[in-house]
N, CA and C of each residue as an Amber inpcrd file, in Angstrom:
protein
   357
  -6.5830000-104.7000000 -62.6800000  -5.4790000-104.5260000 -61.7410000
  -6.0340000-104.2910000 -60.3480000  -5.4720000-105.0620000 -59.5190000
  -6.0400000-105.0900000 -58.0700000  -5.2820000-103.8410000 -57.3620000
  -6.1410000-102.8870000 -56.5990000  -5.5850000-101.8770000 -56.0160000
  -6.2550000-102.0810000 -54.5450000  -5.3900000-101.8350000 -53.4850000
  -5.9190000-102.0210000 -52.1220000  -5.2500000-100.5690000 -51.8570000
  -6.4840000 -99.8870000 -50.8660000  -6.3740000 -98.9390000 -50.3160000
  -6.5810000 -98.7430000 -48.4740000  -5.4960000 -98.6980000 -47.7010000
  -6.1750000 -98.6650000 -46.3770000  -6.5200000 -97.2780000 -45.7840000
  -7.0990000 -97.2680000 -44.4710000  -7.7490000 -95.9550000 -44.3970000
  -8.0260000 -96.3550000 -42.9990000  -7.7620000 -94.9280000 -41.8030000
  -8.2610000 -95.0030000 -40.5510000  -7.3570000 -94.1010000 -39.5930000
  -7.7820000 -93.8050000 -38.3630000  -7.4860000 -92.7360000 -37.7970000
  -5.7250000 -92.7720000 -38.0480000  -5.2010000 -91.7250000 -37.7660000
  -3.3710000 -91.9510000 -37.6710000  -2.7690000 -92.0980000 -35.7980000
  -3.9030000 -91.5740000 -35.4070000  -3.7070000 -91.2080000 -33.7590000
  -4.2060000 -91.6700000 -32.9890000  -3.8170000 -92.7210000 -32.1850000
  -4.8250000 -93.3970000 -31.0230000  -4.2520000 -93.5090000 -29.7090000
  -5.1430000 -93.4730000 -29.0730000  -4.5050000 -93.1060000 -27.8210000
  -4.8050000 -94.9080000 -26.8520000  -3.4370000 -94.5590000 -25.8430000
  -3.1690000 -96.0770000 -25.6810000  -4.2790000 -96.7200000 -24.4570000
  -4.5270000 -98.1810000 -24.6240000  -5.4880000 -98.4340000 -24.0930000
  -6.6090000 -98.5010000 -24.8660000  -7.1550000 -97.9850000 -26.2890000
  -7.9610000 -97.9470000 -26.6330000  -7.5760000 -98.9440000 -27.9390000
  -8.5450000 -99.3330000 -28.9370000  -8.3440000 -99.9560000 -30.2520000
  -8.4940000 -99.2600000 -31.0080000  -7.1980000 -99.8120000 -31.9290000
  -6.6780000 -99.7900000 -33.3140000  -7.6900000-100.1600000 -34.3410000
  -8.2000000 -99.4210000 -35.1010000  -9.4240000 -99.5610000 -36.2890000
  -9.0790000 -99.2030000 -38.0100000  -8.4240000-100.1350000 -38.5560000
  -8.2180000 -99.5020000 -40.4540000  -9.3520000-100.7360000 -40.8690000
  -8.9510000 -99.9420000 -41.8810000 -10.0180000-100.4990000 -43.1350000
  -9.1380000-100.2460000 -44.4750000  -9.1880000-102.1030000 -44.7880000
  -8.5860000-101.5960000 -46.1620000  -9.3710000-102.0380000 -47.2010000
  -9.6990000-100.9920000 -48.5410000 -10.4600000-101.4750000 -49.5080000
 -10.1780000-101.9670000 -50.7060000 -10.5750000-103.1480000 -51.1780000
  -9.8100000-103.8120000 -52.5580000 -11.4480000-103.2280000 -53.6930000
  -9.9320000-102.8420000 -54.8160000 -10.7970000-102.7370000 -56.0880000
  -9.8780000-103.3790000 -56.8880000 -10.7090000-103.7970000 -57.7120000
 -10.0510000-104.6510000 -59.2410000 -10.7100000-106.3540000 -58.9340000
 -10.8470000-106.7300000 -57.8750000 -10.7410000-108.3190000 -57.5480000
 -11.9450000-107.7600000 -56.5860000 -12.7240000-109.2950000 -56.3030000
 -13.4450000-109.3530000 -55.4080000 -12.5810000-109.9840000 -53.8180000
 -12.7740000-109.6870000 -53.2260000 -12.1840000-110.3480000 -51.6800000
 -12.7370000-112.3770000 -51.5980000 -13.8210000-112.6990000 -52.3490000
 -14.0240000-113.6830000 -51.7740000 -13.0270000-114.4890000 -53.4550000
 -12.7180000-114.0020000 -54.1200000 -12.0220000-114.6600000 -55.2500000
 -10.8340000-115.6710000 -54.5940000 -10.8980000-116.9970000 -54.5820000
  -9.8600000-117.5390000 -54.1960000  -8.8900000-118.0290000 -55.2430000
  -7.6160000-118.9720000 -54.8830000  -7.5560000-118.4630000 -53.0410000
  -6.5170000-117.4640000 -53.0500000  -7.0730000-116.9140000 -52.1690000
  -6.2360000-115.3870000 -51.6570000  -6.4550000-115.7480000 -50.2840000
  -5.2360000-114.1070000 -49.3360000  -5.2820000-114.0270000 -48.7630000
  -5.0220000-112.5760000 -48.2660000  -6.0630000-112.1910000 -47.7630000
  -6.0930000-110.7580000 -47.2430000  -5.4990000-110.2610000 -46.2170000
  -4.3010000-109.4490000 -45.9530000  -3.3300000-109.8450000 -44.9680000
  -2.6970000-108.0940000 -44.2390000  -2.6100000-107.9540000 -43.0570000
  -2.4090000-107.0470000 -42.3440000  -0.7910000-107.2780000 -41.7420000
  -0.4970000-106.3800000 -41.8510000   1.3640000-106.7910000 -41.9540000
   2.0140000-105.0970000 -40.8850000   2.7500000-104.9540000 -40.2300000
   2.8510000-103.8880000 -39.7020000   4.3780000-103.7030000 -39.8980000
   4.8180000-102.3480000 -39.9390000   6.2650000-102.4350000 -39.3250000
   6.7990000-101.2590000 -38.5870000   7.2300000-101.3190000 -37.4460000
   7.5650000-100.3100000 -36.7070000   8.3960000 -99.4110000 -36.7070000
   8.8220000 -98.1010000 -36.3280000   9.9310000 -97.3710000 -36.2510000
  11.4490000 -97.8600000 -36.1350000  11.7240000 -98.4180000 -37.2290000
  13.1690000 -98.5890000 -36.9610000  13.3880000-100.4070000 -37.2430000
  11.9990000-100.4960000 -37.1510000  12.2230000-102.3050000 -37.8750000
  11.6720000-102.8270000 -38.3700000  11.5380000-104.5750000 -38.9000000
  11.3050000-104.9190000 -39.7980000  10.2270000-105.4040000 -39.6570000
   9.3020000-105.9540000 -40.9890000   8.0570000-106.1540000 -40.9040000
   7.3580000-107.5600000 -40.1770000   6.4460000-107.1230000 -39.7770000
   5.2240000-108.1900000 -38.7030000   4.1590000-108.4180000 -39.0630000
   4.2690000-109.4950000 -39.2350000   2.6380000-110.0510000 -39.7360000
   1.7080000-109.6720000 -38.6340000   0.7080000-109.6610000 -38.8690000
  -0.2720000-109.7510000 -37.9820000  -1.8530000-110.0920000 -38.1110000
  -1.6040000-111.1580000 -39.1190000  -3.2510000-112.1500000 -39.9860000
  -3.5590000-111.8620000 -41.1740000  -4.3620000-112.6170000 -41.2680000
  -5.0640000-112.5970000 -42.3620000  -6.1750000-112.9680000 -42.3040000
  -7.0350000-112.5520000 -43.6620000  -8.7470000-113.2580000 -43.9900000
  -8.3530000-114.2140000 -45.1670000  -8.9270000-115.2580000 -44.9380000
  -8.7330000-115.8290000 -46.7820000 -10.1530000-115.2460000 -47.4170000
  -9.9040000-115.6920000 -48.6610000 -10.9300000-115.3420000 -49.1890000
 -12.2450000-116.7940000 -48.8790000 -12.0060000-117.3960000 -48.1530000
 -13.2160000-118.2260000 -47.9290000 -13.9570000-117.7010000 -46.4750000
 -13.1300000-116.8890000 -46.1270000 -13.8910000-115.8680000 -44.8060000
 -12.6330000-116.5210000 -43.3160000 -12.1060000-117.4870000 -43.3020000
 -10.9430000-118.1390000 -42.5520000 -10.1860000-117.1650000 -41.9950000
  -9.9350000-116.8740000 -40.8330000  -8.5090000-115.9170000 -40.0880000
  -7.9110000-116.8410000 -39.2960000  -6.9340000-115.7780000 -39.5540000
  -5.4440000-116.5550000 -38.5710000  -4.7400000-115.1590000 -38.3190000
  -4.2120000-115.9480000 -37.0630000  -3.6030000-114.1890000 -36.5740000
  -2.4210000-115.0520000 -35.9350000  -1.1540000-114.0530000 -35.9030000
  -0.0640000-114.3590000 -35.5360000  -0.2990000-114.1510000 -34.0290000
   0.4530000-115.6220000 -33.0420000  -0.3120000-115.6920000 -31.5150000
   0.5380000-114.7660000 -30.5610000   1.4090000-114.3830000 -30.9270000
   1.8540000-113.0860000 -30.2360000   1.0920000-111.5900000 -30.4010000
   0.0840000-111.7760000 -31.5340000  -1.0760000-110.6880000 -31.3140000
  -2.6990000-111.3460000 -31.4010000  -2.5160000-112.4160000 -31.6610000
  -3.7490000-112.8170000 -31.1600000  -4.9440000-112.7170000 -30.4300000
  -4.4730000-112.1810000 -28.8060000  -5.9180000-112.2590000 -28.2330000
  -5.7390000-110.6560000 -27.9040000  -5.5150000-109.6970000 -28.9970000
  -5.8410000-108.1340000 -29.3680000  -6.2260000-108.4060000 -30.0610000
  -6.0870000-109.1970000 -31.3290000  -6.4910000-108.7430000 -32.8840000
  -7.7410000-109.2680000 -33.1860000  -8.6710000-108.5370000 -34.3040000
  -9.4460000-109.3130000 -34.8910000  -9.1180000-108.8380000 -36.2690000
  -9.9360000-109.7540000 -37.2420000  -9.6310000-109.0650000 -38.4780000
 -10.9990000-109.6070000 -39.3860000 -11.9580000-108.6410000 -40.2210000
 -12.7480000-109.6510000 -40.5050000 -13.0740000-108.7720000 -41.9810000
 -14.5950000-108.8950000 -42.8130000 -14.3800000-108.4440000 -43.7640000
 -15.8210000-108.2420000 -44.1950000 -15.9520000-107.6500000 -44.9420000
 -17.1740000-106.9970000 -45.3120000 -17.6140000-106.8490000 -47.1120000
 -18.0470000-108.1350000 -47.3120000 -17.9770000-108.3350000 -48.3640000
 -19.0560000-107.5700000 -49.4930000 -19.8930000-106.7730000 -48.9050000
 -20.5920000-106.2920000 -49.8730000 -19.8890000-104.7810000 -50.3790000
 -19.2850000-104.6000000 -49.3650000 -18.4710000-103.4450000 -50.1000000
 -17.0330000-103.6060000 -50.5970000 -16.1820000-105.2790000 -50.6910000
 -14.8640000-105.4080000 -50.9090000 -14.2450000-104.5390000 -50.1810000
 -14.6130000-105.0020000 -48.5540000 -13.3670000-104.0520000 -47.8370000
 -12.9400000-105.4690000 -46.3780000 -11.5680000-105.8120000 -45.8080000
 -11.3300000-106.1870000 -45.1360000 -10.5100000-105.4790000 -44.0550000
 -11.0410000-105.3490000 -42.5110000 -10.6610000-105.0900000 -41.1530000
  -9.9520000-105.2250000 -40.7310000  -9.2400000-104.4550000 -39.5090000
  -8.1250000-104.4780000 -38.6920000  -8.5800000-104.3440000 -37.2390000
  -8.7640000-104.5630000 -36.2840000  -8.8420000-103.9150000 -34.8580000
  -8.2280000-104.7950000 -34.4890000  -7.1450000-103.8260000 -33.3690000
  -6.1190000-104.2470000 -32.4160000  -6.4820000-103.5130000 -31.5590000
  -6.8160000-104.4930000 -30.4600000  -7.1590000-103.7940000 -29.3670000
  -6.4180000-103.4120000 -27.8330000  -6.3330000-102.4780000 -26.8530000
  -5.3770000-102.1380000 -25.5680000  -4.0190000-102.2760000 -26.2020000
  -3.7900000-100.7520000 -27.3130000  -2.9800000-100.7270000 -27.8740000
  -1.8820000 -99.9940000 -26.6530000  -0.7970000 -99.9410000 -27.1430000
   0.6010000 -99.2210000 -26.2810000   1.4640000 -98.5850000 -27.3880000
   1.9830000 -97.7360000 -26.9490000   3.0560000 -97.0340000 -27.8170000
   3.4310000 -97.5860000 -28.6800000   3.8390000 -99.0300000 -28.0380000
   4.6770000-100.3290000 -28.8690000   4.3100000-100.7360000 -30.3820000
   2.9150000-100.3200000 -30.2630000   2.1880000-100.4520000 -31.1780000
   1.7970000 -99.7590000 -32.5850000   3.0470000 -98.4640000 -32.1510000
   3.0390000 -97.4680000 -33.0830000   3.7700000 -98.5280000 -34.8070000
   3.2090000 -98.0080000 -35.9670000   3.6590000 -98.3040000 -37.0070000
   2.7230000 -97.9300000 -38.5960000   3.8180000 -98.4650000 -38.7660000
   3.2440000 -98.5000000 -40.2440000   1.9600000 -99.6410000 -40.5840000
   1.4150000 -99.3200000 -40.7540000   0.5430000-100.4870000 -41.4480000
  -0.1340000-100.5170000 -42.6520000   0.2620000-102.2250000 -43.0630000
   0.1760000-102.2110000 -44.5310000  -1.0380000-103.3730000 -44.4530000
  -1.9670000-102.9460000 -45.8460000  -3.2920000-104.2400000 -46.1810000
  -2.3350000-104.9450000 -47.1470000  -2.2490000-106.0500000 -47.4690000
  -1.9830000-107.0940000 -48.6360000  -2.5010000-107.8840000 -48.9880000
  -2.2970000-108.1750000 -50.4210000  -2.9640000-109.2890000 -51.5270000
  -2.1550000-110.6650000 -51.2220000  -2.4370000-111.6120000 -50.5860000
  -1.5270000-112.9660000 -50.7750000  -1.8590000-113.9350000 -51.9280000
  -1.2120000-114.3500000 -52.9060000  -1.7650000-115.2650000 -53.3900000
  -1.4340000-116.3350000 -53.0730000  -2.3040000-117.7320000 -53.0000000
  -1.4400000-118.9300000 -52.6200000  -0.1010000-119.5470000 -53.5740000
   0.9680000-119.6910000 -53.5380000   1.9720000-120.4270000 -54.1150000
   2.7990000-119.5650000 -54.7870000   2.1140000-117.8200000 -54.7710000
   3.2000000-116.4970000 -55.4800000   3.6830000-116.0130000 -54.4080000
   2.9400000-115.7730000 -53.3350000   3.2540000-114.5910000 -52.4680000
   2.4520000-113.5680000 -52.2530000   3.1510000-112.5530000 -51.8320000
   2.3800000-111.0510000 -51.4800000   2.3630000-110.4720000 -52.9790000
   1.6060000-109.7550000 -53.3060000   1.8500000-109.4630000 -55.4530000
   1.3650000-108.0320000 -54.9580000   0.4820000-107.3000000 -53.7690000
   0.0780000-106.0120000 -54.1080000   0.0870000-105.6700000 -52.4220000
   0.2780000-104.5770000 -52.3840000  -0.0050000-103.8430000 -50.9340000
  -0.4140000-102.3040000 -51.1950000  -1.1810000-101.9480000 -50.1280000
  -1.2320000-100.4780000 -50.5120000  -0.3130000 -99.2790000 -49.6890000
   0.0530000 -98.2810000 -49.7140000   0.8120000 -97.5550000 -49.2480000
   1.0890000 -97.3280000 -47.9990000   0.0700000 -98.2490000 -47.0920000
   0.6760000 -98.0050000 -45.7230000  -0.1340000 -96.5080000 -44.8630000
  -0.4270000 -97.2150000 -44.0770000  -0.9940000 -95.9170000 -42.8880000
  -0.3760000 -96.0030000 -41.3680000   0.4390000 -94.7020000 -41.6070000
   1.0190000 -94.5940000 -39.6510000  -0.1030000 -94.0850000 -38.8290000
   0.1690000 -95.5420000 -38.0850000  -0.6670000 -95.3090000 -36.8450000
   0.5100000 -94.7570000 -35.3790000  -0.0890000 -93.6120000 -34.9790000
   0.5060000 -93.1720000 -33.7510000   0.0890000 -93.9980000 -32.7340000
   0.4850000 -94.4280000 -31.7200000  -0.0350000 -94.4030000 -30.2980000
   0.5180000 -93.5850000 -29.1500000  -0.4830000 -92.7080000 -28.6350000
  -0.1170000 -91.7020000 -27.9430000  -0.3220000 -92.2580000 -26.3480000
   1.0340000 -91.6950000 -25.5670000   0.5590000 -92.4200000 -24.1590000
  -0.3610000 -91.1460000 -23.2160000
């Protein structure tokens, strides 16, 4: 059973970057095809993609966060990245790691970490 866990400060102050880490156990990250996927949702609304890794090492980032985001992955320990960078309040949310599979969907996420942004 695939369990993803994310992890990283809750409080950042604005102007600076956004840093989680989420770690998959049960599955390896490069097992395809998957897709390793960073999804946010804010105070009061609904959820935002914001990329993915495939498991062949491939990103794509949604281009309304694009030239903040990176996202990359670290395969000897099965863990895949988040940094969003010259964050703003705006930026406050929930954020969730996810399992994509190709042709099912999203099948696992882990519980989500609020990130503050403090002005």
């Amino acid at each position: 059973q695939v369990q993803l866990q994310g992890s990283g400060p809750g409080l950042v102050k604005a102007s600076q970057t956004l840093s989680l880490t989420c770690t998959v156990s049960g599955e390896s990250i490069t097992t395809g095809p998957r897709y390793w996927c960073w999804i946010r949702q804010p105070p009061g609304k609904g959820l935002e993609w914001i990329g993915f890794v495939q498991s062949s090492g491939n990103t794509y980032y949604m281009p309304s966060l694009k030239s903040r985001t990176s996202i990359s992955r670290d395969t000897s320990n099965n863990q895949f990245s988040l940094q969003l960078s010259s964050v703003t309040p705006e930026d406050t949310a929930v954020y969730y790691c996810a399992r994509w599979i190709a042709a099912q969907g999203i099948d696992d996420w882990d519980k989500g970490t609020l990130v503050t942004v403090s002005s």
